[in-house]
Amino acid sequence: MGVMGGEEGIEEGRGSKEQEHFVLIHGIGGGGWCWYKIRCLMENSGYKVSCLDLKGAGIDQSDVDSILSFDDYNKPLMDFMSSLPDNEQVILVGHSAGGLSVTQACHKFANKIRLAVYVAATMLKFGFLTDQDLKQGAPDLSEFGDDVYKLGFGLGADKPPTSALVKKEYQRKIIYQLSPHEDSTLAEMLLRAGPVQALTSARFNNNEEEVEKVARVYIRTRHDNVIKAEQQEAMIKSWPPCTVYELDSDHSPFFSTPFLLFGFLVKAAATF
């Protein structure tokens, strides 16, 4: 897929892709930086791309242990969607816990979303309403031991943790085992603790008709240690998307299989 009209064409958004605007949402602990390979591939092919940092993530300087509600954590995406013109539609792409952010946007801004893509992501229509939802959509890393996380206790040591970060010595083994070493090294330098209390409180009870207006695609990751294959399959069965693609990747296909992930995103955009 060549660039239409060289660099000038990208800047001006000319060509058949001028209306395609991908908005990429990271998972817990990540940031817009996670998508650097995908952003490069997309922009070089003439697409418009926005890579957001949610609150306390990426270069956002908020104290993660002060982020206690999902609405607070996801406010950057909600503000972004609010700022879009009423006649503009975007393609939302969420990775991992970013799926929760995408789903909330679908509840509130269905008319501004042409397609929602879940990449190894938590895809629950109403968020974490039940224990079954947690079983399907929340990572269980217990097989790697009981000391995997570095926890933060913003409400006090006697209260549940407010933040969590996979310890550096476990990150490659769990999250990036099939990714290039330079990418897992970059991630080790940039990953931040994520607001676990805010994420597990994510619940959406808005109009079901709204969220069902948005076409959804799920991209499975076959060798995922975080959102495991059986969890992904359970969410797909519980809330069937339009179609499912599968990558032979770890939990981070934007590092391990970027060209294939890019191809699936473009294919989904062209199909739905």
PDB file of C-alpha atoms in Angstrom:
ATOM      1  CA  MET A   1       0.000   0.000   0.000  1.00  0.00           C
ATOM      2  CA  GLY A   2       1.946   2.997  -1.244  1.00  0.00           C
ATOM      3  CA  VAL A   3       1.642   6.528   0.016  1.00  0.00           C
ATOM      4  CA  MET A   4      -0.676   8.702  -2.057  1.00  0.00           C
ATOM      5  CA  GLY A   5       1.250  11.702  -3.319  1.00  0.00           C
ATOM      6  CA  GLY A   6       4.269  11.308  -1.031  1.00  0.00           C
ATOM      7  CA  GLU A   7       4.621  13.094   2.298  1.00  0.00           C
ATOM      8  CA  GLU A   8       2.484  15.999   1.155  1.00  0.00           C
ATOM      9  CA  GLY A   9      -0.355  13.556   0.525  1.00  0.00           C
ATOM     10  CA  ILE A  10      -0.144  12.214   4.082  1.00  0.00           C
ATOM     11  CA  GLU A  11      -0.211  15.651   5.631  1.00  0.00           C
ATOM     12  CA  GLU A  12      -3.184  16.769   3.616  1.00  0.00           C
ATOM     13  CA  GLY A  13      -4.990  13.444   3.945  1.00  0.00           C
ATOM     14  CA  ARG A  14      -5.686  13.141   0.236  1.00  0.00           C
ATOM     15  CA  GLY A  15      -6.773   9.951  -1.453  1.00  0.00           C
ATOM     16  CA  SER A  16      -9.304   7.243  -0.652  1.00  0.00           C
ATOM     17  CA  LYS A  17      -8.220   6.967   2.988  1.00  0.00           C
ATOM     18  CA  GLU A  18      -8.801  10.586   3.933  1.00  0.00           C
ATOM     19  CA  GLN A  19     -11.861   9.723   6.053  1.00  0.00           C
ATOM     20  CA  GLU A  20     -10.167   6.841   7.903  1.00  0.00           C
ATOM     21  CA  HIS A  21      -9.132   7.941  11.379  1.00  0.00           C
ATOM     22  CA  PHE A  22      -7.807   5.231  13.703  1.00  0.00           C
ATOM     23  CA  VAL A  23      -7.782   5.984  17.442  1.00  0.00           C
ATOM     24  CA  LEU A  24      -5.506   3.577  19.313  1.00  0.00           C
ATOM     25  CA  ILE A  25      -6.005   2.891  23.034  1.00  0.00           C
ATOM     26  CA  HIS A  26      -3.332   1.198  25.146  1.00  0.00           C
ATOM     27  CA  GLY A  27      -3.752  -1.351  27.923  1.00  0.00           C
ATOM     28  CA  ILE A  28      -2.927  -1.087  31.616  1.00  0.00           C
ATOM     29  CA  GLY A  29       0.516   0.343  32.289  1.00  0.00           C
ATOM     30  CA  GLY A  30       1.103   1.214  28.643  1.00  0.00           C
ATOM     31  CA  GLY A  31       0.684   4.446  26.737  1.00  0.00           C
ATOM     32  CA  GLY A  32       0.346   5.831  23.242  1.00  0.00           C
ATOM     33  CA  TRP A  33       4.003   4.861  22.729  1.00  0.00           C
ATOM     34  CA  CYS A  34       3.009   1.164  22.530  1.00  0.00           C
ATOM     35  CA  TRP A  35       1.636   1.747  19.047  1.00  0.00           C
ATOM     36  CA  TYR A  36       4.723   3.331  17.488  1.00  0.00           C
ATOM     37  CA  LYS A  37       5.160   0.606  14.847  1.00  0.00           C
ATOM     38  CA  ILE A  38       1.461   0.543  13.933  1.00  0.00           C
ATOM     39  CA  ARG A  39       1.283   4.330  13.812  1.00  0.00           C
ATOM     40  CA  CYS A  40       4.259   4.453  11.473  1.00  0.00           C
ATOM     41  CA  LEU A  41       2.775   1.811   9.145  1.00  0.00           C
ATOM     42  CA  MET A  42      -0.599   3.568   9.102  1.00  0.00           C
ATOM     43  CA  GLU A  43       0.674   7.087   8.550  1.00  0.00           C
ATOM     44  CA  ASN A  44       3.036   5.908   5.813  1.00  0.00           C
ATOM     45  CA  SER A  45      -0.016   4.366   4.125  1.00  0.00           C
ATOM     46  CA  GLY A  46      -2.046   7.565   4.313  1.00  0.00           C
ATOM     47  CA  TYR A  47      -4.269   6.946   7.329  1.00  0.00           C
ATOM     48  CA  LYS A  48      -4.905   9.407  10.139  1.00  0.00           C
ATOM     49  CA  VAL A  49      -3.876   8.054  13.554  1.00  0.00           C
ATOM     50  CA  SER A  50      -4.344   9.255  17.125  1.00  0.00           C
ATOM     51  CA  CYS A  51      -2.567   7.415  19.980  1.00  0.00           C
ATOM     52  CA  LEU A  52      -4.023   8.537  23.287  1.00  0.00           C
ATOM     53  CA  ASP A  53      -2.595   8.414  26.794  1.00  0.00           C
ATOM     54  CA  LEU A  54      -5.245   7.613  29.363  1.00  0.00           C
ATOM     55  CA  LYS A  55      -5.009   9.266  32.784  1.00  0.00           C
ATOM     56  CA  GLY A  56      -1.828   8.351  34.643  1.00  0.00           C
ATOM     57  CA  ALA A  57      -0.406   6.607  31.552  1.00  0.00           C
ATOM     58  CA  GLY A  58       2.241   7.478  28.994  1.00  0.00           C
ATOM     59  CA  ILE A  59       3.270  11.105  29.458  1.00  0.00           C
ATOM     60  CA  ASP A  60       0.212  12.034  31.532  1.00  0.00           C
ATOM     61  CA  GLN A  61       1.632  13.113  34.883  1.00  0.00           C
ATOM     62  CA  SER A  62      -1.339  12.185  37.098  1.00  0.00           C
ATOM     63  CA  ASP A  63      -0.589  10.122  40.211  1.00  0.00           C
ATOM     64  CA  VAL A  64      -1.888   6.660  39.386  1.00  0.00           C
ATOM     65  CA  ASP A  65      -2.755   5.932  43.026  1.00  0.00           C
ATOM     66  CA  SER A  66      -5.178   8.870  43.006  1.00  0.00           C
ATOM     67  CA  ILE A  67      -7.168   7.436  40.061  1.00  0.00           C
ATOM     68  CA  LEU A  68      -9.935   5.466  41.743  1.00  0.00           C
ATOM     69  CA  SER A  69     -12.800   5.456  39.208  1.00  0.00           C
ATOM     70  CA  PHE A  70     -12.944   4.214  35.655  1.00  0.00           C
ATOM     71  CA  ASP A  71     -14.615   7.428  34.516  1.00  0.00           C
ATOM     72  CA  ASP A  72     -11.598   9.366  35.800  1.00  0.00           C
ATOM     73  CA  TYR A  73      -9.103   7.011  34.150  1.00  0.00           C
ATOM     74  CA  ASN A  74     -10.913   7.015  30.802  1.00  0.00           C
ATOM     75  CA  LYS A  75     -11.626  10.763  30.732  1.00  0.00           C
ATOM     76  CA  PRO A  76      -8.975  11.475  28.034  1.00  0.00           C
ATOM     77  CA  LEU A  77     -10.818   9.216  25.582  1.00  0.00           C
ATOM     78  CA  MET A  78     -14.224  10.620  26.533  1.00  0.00           C
ATOM     79  CA  ASP A  79     -12.918  14.174  26.068  1.00  0.00           C
ATOM     80  CA  PHE A  80     -11.423  13.195  22.705  1.00  0.00           C
ATOM     81  CA  MET A  81     -14.716  11.703  21.526  1.00  0.00           C
ATOM     82  CA  SER A  82     -16.637  14.764  22.737  1.00  0.00           C
ATOM     83  CA  SER A  83     -14.331  17.032  20.744  1.00  0.00           C
ATOM     84  CA  LEU A  84     -14.936  15.215  17.453  1.00  0.00           C
ATOM     85  CA  PRO A  85     -17.344  16.910  15.046  1.00  0.00           C
ATOM     86  CA  ASP A  86     -20.757  15.249  14.991  1.00  0.00           C
ATOM     87  CA  ASN A  87     -20.248  14.232  11.382  1.00  0.00           C
ATOM     88  CA  GLU A  88     -16.907  12.504  11.964  1.00  0.00           C
ATOM     89  CA  GLN A  89     -16.586   8.791  12.687  1.00  0.00           C
ATOM     90  CA  VAL A  90     -13.458   7.060  13.954  1.00  0.00           C
ATOM     91  CA  ILE A  91     -12.227   3.483  14.184  1.00  0.00           C
ATOM     92  CA  LEU A  92     -11.461   2.712  17.828  1.00  0.00           C
ATOM     93  CA  VAL A  93      -8.806   0.097  18.555  1.00  0.00           C
ATOM     94  CA  GLY A  94      -8.299  -1.103  22.121  1.00  0.00           C
ATOM     95  CA  HIS A  95      -5.542  -3.377  23.409  1.00  0.00           C
ATOM     96  CA  SER A  96      -5.958  -5.449  26.578  1.00  0.00           C
ATOM     97  CA  ALA A  97      -7.711  -3.321  29.239  1.00  0.00           C
ATOM     98  CA  GLY A  98      -8.121  -0.691  26.511  1.00  0.00           C
ATOM     99  CA  GLY A  99     -11.105  -2.774  25.440  1.00  0.00           C
ATOM    100  CA  LEU A 100     -12.982  -1.413  28.450  1.00  0.00           C
ATOM    101  CA  SER A 101     -12.245   2.125  27.282  1.00  0.00           C
ATOM    102  CA  VAL A 102     -13.521   1.304  23.796  1.00  0.00           C
ATOM    103  CA  THR A 103     -16.721  -0.251  25.159  1.00  0.00           C
ATOM    104  CA  GLN A 104     -17.496   2.795  27.300  1.00  0.00           C
ATOM    105  CA  ALA A 105     -17.028   4.986  24.229  1.00  0.00           C
ATOM    106  CA  CYS A 106     -19.427   2.742  22.286  1.00  0.00           C
ATOM    107  CA  HIS A 107     -22.055   3.223  25.004  1.00  0.00           C
ATOM    108  CA  LYS A 108     -21.707   6.998  24.966  1.00  0.00           C
ATOM    109  CA  PHE A 109     -20.641   7.920  21.420  1.00  0.00           C
ATOM    110  CA  ALA A 110     -21.991   5.170  19.172  1.00  0.00           C
ATOM    111  CA  ASN A 111     -22.749   7.590  16.341  1.00  0.00           C
ATOM    112  CA  LYS A 112     -19.133   8.747  16.216  1.00  0.00           C
ATOM    113  CA  ILE A 113     -17.647   5.233  15.986  1.00  0.00           C
ATOM    114  CA  ARG A 114     -17.611   3.403  12.688  1.00  0.00           C
ATOM    115  CA  LEU A 115     -15.891   0.297  14.020  1.00  0.00           C
ATOM    116  CA  ALA A 116     -14.534  -0.998  17.333  1.00  0.00           C
ATOM    117  CA  VAL A 117     -11.557  -3.372  17.218  1.00  0.00           C
ATOM    118  CA  TYR A 118     -10.499  -5.363  20.268  1.00  0.00           C
ATOM    119  CA  VAL A 119      -6.880  -6.583  20.179  1.00  0.00           C
ATOM    120  CA  ALA A 120      -6.292  -9.256  22.832  1.00  0.00           C
ATOM    121  CA  ALA A 121      -8.687  -7.046  24.748  1.00  0.00           C
ATOM    122  CA  THR A 122     -11.312  -7.187  27.458  1.00  0.00           C
ATOM    123  CA  MET A 123     -14.613  -7.210  25.549  1.00  0.00           C
ATOM    124  CA  LEU A 124     -17.525  -7.130  28.012  1.00  0.00           C
ATOM    125  CA  LYS A 125     -20.761  -5.411  27.016  1.00  0.00           C
ATOM    126  CA  PHE A 126     -21.406  -3.954  30.488  1.00  0.00           C
ATOM    127  CA  GLY A 127     -17.918  -4.081  31.999  1.00  0.00           C
ATOM    128  CA  PHE A 128     -17.236  -5.989  35.206  1.00  0.00           C
ATOM    129  CA  LEU A 129     -20.772  -6.586  36.478  1.00  0.00           C
ATOM    130  CA  THR A 130     -20.342 -10.160  37.704  1.00  0.00           C
ATOM    131  CA  ASP A 131     -17.698 -12.577  38.976  1.00  0.00           C
ATOM    132  CA  GLN A 132     -17.970 -14.312  35.614  1.00  0.00           C
ATOM    133  CA  ASP A 133     -17.029 -11.058  33.875  1.00  0.00           C
ATOM    134  CA  LEU A 134     -13.900 -10.811  36.025  1.00  0.00           C
ATOM    135  CA  LYS A 135     -13.030 -14.418  35.265  1.00  0.00           C
ATOM    136  CA  GLN A 136     -13.337 -13.767  31.533  1.00  0.00           C
ATOM    137  CA  GLY A 137     -11.843 -10.305  31.274  1.00  0.00           C
ATOM    138  CA  ALA A 138      -9.296  -9.782  34.057  1.00  0.00           C
ATOM    139  CA  PRO A 139      -5.746 -11.181  33.852  1.00  0.00           C
ATOM    140  CA  ASP A 140      -4.864 -14.108  36.094  1.00  0.00           C
ATOM    141  CA  LEU A 141      -1.086 -14.361  36.348  1.00  0.00           C
ATOM    142  CA  SER A 142      -1.062 -16.776  39.302  1.00  0.00           C
ATOM    143  CA  GLU A 143       0.744 -19.447  37.266  1.00  0.00           C
ATOM    144  CA  PHE A 144       3.821 -17.207  37.355  1.00  0.00           C
ATOM    145  CA  GLY A 145       3.826 -17.053  41.154  1.00  0.00           C
ATOM    146  CA  ASP A 146       2.307 -14.833  43.835  1.00  0.00           C
ATOM    147  CA  ASP A 147       4.905 -12.071  43.653  1.00  0.00           C
ATOM    148  CA  VAL A 148       4.447 -10.931  40.059  1.00  0.00           C
ATOM    149  CA  TYR A 149       3.088  -7.449  40.775  1.00  0.00           C
ATOM    150  CA  LYS A 150       4.514  -4.350  42.361  1.00  0.00           C
ATOM    151  CA  LEU A 151       1.474  -2.881  44.117  1.00  0.00           C
ATOM    152  CA  GLY A 152       0.552   0.644  45.203  1.00  0.00           C
ATOM    153  CA  PHE A 153      -1.699   1.385  48.170  1.00  0.00           C
ATOM    154  CA  GLY A 154      -2.984   4.901  47.711  1.00  0.00           C
ATOM    155  CA  LEU A 155      -5.780   4.438  50.275  1.00  0.00           C
ATOM    156  CA  GLY A 156      -3.558   2.884  52.923  1.00  0.00           C
ATOM    157  CA  ALA A 157      -1.714  -0.388  53.478  1.00  0.00           C
ATOM    158  CA  ASP A 158      -4.800  -1.963  55.064  1.00  0.00           C
ATOM    159  CA  LYS A 159      -6.955  -1.236  51.991  1.00  0.00           C
ATOM    160  CA  PRO A 160      -7.049  -2.999  48.583  1.00  0.00           C
ATOM    161  CA  PRO A 161      -4.279  -1.963  46.155  1.00  0.00           C
ATOM    162  CA  THR A 162      -4.946   1.038  43.959  1.00  0.00           C
ATOM    163  CA  SER A 163      -2.254   0.319  41.342  1.00  0.00           C
ATOM    164  CA  ALA A 164      -0.234  -2.566  39.965  1.00  0.00           C
ATOM    165  CA  LEU A 165       2.742  -3.084  37.667  1.00  0.00           C
ATOM    166  CA  VAL A 166       4.193  -6.391  36.530  1.00  0.00           C
ATOM    167  CA  LYS A 167       7.694  -6.483  38.005  1.00  0.00           C
ATOM    168  CA  LYS A 168      10.485  -5.920  35.510  1.00  0.00           C
ATOM    169  CA  GLU A 169      11.920  -9.416  35.892  1.00  0.00           C
ATOM    170  CA  TYR A 170       8.580 -10.914  34.774  1.00  0.00           C
ATOM    171  CA  GLN A 171       7.599  -8.504  32.001  1.00  0.00           C
ATOM    172  CA  ARG A 172       9.268 -10.200  29.058  1.00  0.00           C
ATOM    173  CA  LYS A 173       8.251 -13.694  30.158  1.00  0.00           C
ATOM    174  CA  ILE A 174       4.595 -12.751  30.599  1.00  0.00           C
ATOM    175  CA  ILE A 175       3.809  -9.885  28.215  1.00  0.00           C
ATOM    176  CA  TYR A 176       6.455  -9.865  25.463  1.00  0.00           C
ATOM    177  CA  GLN A 177       7.797 -13.410  25.170  1.00  0.00           C
ATOM    178  CA  LEU A 178       7.594 -13.448  21.348  1.00  0.00           C
ATOM    179  CA  SER A 179       8.482  -9.769  20.805  1.00  0.00           C
ATOM    180  CA  PRO A 180      11.865  -8.384  19.715  1.00  0.00           C
ATOM    181  CA  HIS A 181      14.168  -7.801  22.664  1.00  0.00           C
ATOM    182  CA  GLU A 182      14.543  -4.116  21.832  1.00  0.00           C
ATOM    183  CA  ASP A 183      10.777  -3.674  22.195  1.00  0.00           C
ATOM    184  CA  SER A 184      10.570  -5.437  25.550  1.00  0.00           C
ATOM    185  CA  THR A 185      13.543  -3.329  26.669  1.00  0.00           C
ATOM    186  CA  LEU A 186      11.712  -0.172  25.584  1.00  0.00           C
ATOM    187  CA  ALA A 187       8.617  -1.324  27.445  1.00  0.00           C
ATOM    188  CA  GLU A 188      10.642  -2.061  30.577  1.00  0.00           C
ATOM    189  CA  MET A 189      11.802   1.563  30.506  1.00  0.00           C
ATOM    190  CA  LEU A 190       8.362   3.075  29.850  1.00  0.00           C
ATOM    191  CA  LEU A 191       5.724   0.874  31.519  1.00  0.00           C
ATOM    192  CA  ARG A 192       3.995   2.503  34.479  1.00  0.00           C
ATOM    193  CA  ALA A 193       1.752   1.136  37.179  1.00  0.00           C
ATOM    194  CA  GLY A 194      -1.904   1.010  36.152  1.00  0.00           C
ATOM    195  CA  PRO A 195      -4.958   1.947  38.264  1.00  0.00           C
ATOM    196  CA  VAL A 196      -6.327  -1.500  39.088  1.00  0.00           C
ATOM    197  CA  GLN A 197      -9.098  -0.274  41.383  1.00  0.00           C
ATOM    198  CA  ALA A 198     -10.355   2.076  38.673  1.00  0.00           C
ATOM    199  CA  LEU A 199     -10.262  -0.656  36.031  1.00  0.00           C
ATOM    200  CA  THR A 200     -12.063  -3.313  38.066  1.00  0.00           C
ATOM    201  CA  SER A 201     -14.795  -0.775  38.851  1.00  0.00           C
ATOM    202  CA  ALA A 202     -15.602  -0.355  35.140  1.00  0.00           C
ATOM    203  CA  ARG A 203     -19.357  -0.827  34.724  1.00  0.00           C
ATOM    204  CA  PHE A 204     -21.503   0.404  31.865  1.00  0.00           C
ATOM    205  CA  ASN A 205     -25.285   0.397  32.208  1.00  0.00           C
ATOM    206  CA  ASN A 206     -26.105   2.787  29.429  1.00  0.00           C
ATOM    207  CA  ASN A 207     -28.588   2.089  26.669  1.00  0.00           C
ATOM    208  CA  GLU A 208     -27.889  -1.362  25.250  1.00  0.00           C
ATOM    209  CA  GLU A 209     -29.268  -0.239  21.896  1.00  0.00           C
ATOM    210  CA  GLU A 210     -26.472   2.319  21.586  1.00  0.00           C
ATOM    211  CA  VAL A 211     -23.560  -0.061  22.153  1.00  0.00           C
ATOM    212  CA  GLU A 212     -25.049  -2.566  19.702  1.00  0.00           C
ATOM    213  CA  LYS A 213     -25.016   0.046  16.924  1.00  0.00           C
ATOM    214  CA  VAL A 214     -21.232  -0.242  16.632  1.00  0.00           C
ATOM    215  CA  ALA A 215     -19.710  -3.006  14.506  1.00  0.00           C
ATOM    216  CA  ARG A 216     -17.060  -4.949  16.427  1.00  0.00           C
ATOM    217  CA  VAL A 217     -14.061  -7.036  15.408  1.00  0.00           C
ATOM    218  CA  TYR A 218     -11.965  -9.178  17.752  1.00  0.00           C
ATOM    219  CA  ILE A 219      -8.316 -10.005  17.086  1.00  0.00           C
ATOM    220  CA  ARG A 220      -7.242 -13.051  19.073  1.00  0.00           C
ATOM    221  CA  THR A 221      -3.654 -13.674  20.171  1.00  0.00           C
ATOM    222  CA  ARG A 222      -2.831 -17.360  20.232  1.00  0.00           C
ATOM    223  CA  HIS A 223       0.113 -17.340  22.675  1.00  0.00           C
ATOM    224  CA  ASP A 224      -1.238 -14.791  25.140  1.00  0.00           C
ATOM    225  CA  ASN A 225      -0.174 -15.147  28.790  1.00  0.00           C
ATOM    226  CA  VAL A 226      -2.221 -12.171  29.991  1.00  0.00           C
ATOM    227  CA  ILE A 227      -5.708 -12.458  28.461  1.00  0.00           C
ATOM    228  CA  LYS A 228      -5.505 -16.182  27.803  1.00  0.00           C
ATOM    229  CA  ALA A 229      -6.960 -17.923  24.755  1.00  0.00           C
ATOM    230  CA  GLU A 230      -9.825 -19.458  26.739  1.00  0.00           C
ATOM    231  CA  GLN A 231     -10.723 -16.057  28.204  1.00  0.00           C
ATOM    232  CA  GLN A 232     -10.751 -14.477  24.761  1.00  0.00           C
ATOM    233  CA  GLU A 233     -12.927 -17.304  23.442  1.00  0.00           C
ATOM    234  CA  ALA A 234     -15.370 -16.943  26.356  1.00  0.00           C
ATOM    235  CA  MET A 235     -15.791 -13.211  25.744  1.00  0.00           C
ATOM    236  CA  ILE A 236     -16.273 -13.788  22.019  1.00  0.00           C
ATOM    237  CA  LYS A 237     -19.013 -16.348  22.768  1.00  0.00           C
ATOM    238  CA  SER A 238     -20.674 -14.116  25.364  1.00  0.00           C
ATOM    239  CA  TRP A 239     -20.825 -11.059  23.087  1.00  0.00           C
ATOM    240  CA  PRO A 240     -20.206 -12.209  19.500  1.00  0.00           C
ATOM    241  CA  PRO A 241     -18.429  -9.670  17.255  1.00  0.00           C
ATOM    242  CA  CYS A 242     -18.916  -9.345  13.507  1.00  0.00           C
ATOM    243  CA  THR A 243     -15.772 -11.327  12.837  1.00  0.00           C
ATOM    244  CA  VAL A 244     -12.691 -12.733  14.559  1.00  0.00           C
ATOM    245  CA  TYR A 245      -9.110 -12.674  13.313  1.00  0.00           C
ATOM    246  CA  GLU A 246      -6.265 -14.589  14.924  1.00  0.00           C
ATOM    247  CA  LEU A 247      -2.577 -13.743  15.314  1.00  0.00           C
ATOM    248  CA  ASP A 248       0.206 -16.174  16.148  1.00  0.00           C
ATOM    249  CA  SER A 249       1.488 -13.687  18.712  1.00  0.00           C
ATOM    250  CA  ASP A 250       2.044 -12.937  22.375  1.00  0.00           C
ATOM    251  CA  HIS A 251      -0.056 -10.395  24.292  1.00  0.00           C
ATOM    252  CA  SER A 252       1.653  -7.534  22.433  1.00  0.00           C
ATOM    253  CA  PRO A 253       1.132  -8.021  18.683  1.00  0.00           C
ATOM    254  CA  PHE A 254       1.972  -4.353  18.027  1.00  0.00           C
ATOM    255  CA  PHE A 255       5.551  -5.484  18.828  1.00  0.00           C
ATOM    256  CA  SER A 256       5.613  -9.179  17.912  1.00  0.00           C
ATOM    257  CA  THR A 257       3.526  -9.200  14.692  1.00  0.00           C
ATOM    258  CA  PRO A 258       3.099  -5.536  13.681  1.00  0.00           C
ATOM    259  CA  PHE A 259       2.725  -6.088   9.928  1.00  0.00           C
ATOM    260  CA  LEU A 260       0.049  -8.752  10.403  1.00  0.00           C
ATOM    261  CA  LEU A 261      -1.798  -6.641  12.968  1.00  0.00           C
ATOM    262  CA  PHE A 262      -1.665  -3.642  10.646  1.00  0.00           C
ATOM    263  CA  GLY A 263      -3.034  -5.825   7.847  1.00  0.00           C
ATOM    264  CA  PHE A 264      -5.959  -6.995   9.988  1.00  0.00           C
ATOM    265  CA  LEU A 265      -6.780  -3.428  11.068  1.00  0.00           C
ATOM    266  CA  VAL A 266      -6.816  -2.226   7.459  1.00  0.00           C
ATOM    267  CA  LYS A 267      -8.835  -5.266   6.373  1.00  0.00           C
ATOM    268  CA  ALA A 268     -11.390  -4.683   9.126  1.00  0.00           C
ATOM    269  CA  ALA A 269     -11.679  -1.016   8.187  1.00  0.00           C
ATOM    270  CA  ALA A 270     -12.275  -1.944   4.560  1.00  0.00           C
ATOM    271  CA  THR A 271     -14.809  -4.662   5.385  1.00  0.00           C
ATOM    272  CA  PHE A 272     -17.105  -3.097   7.975  1.00  0.00           C
TER     273      PHE A 272
END
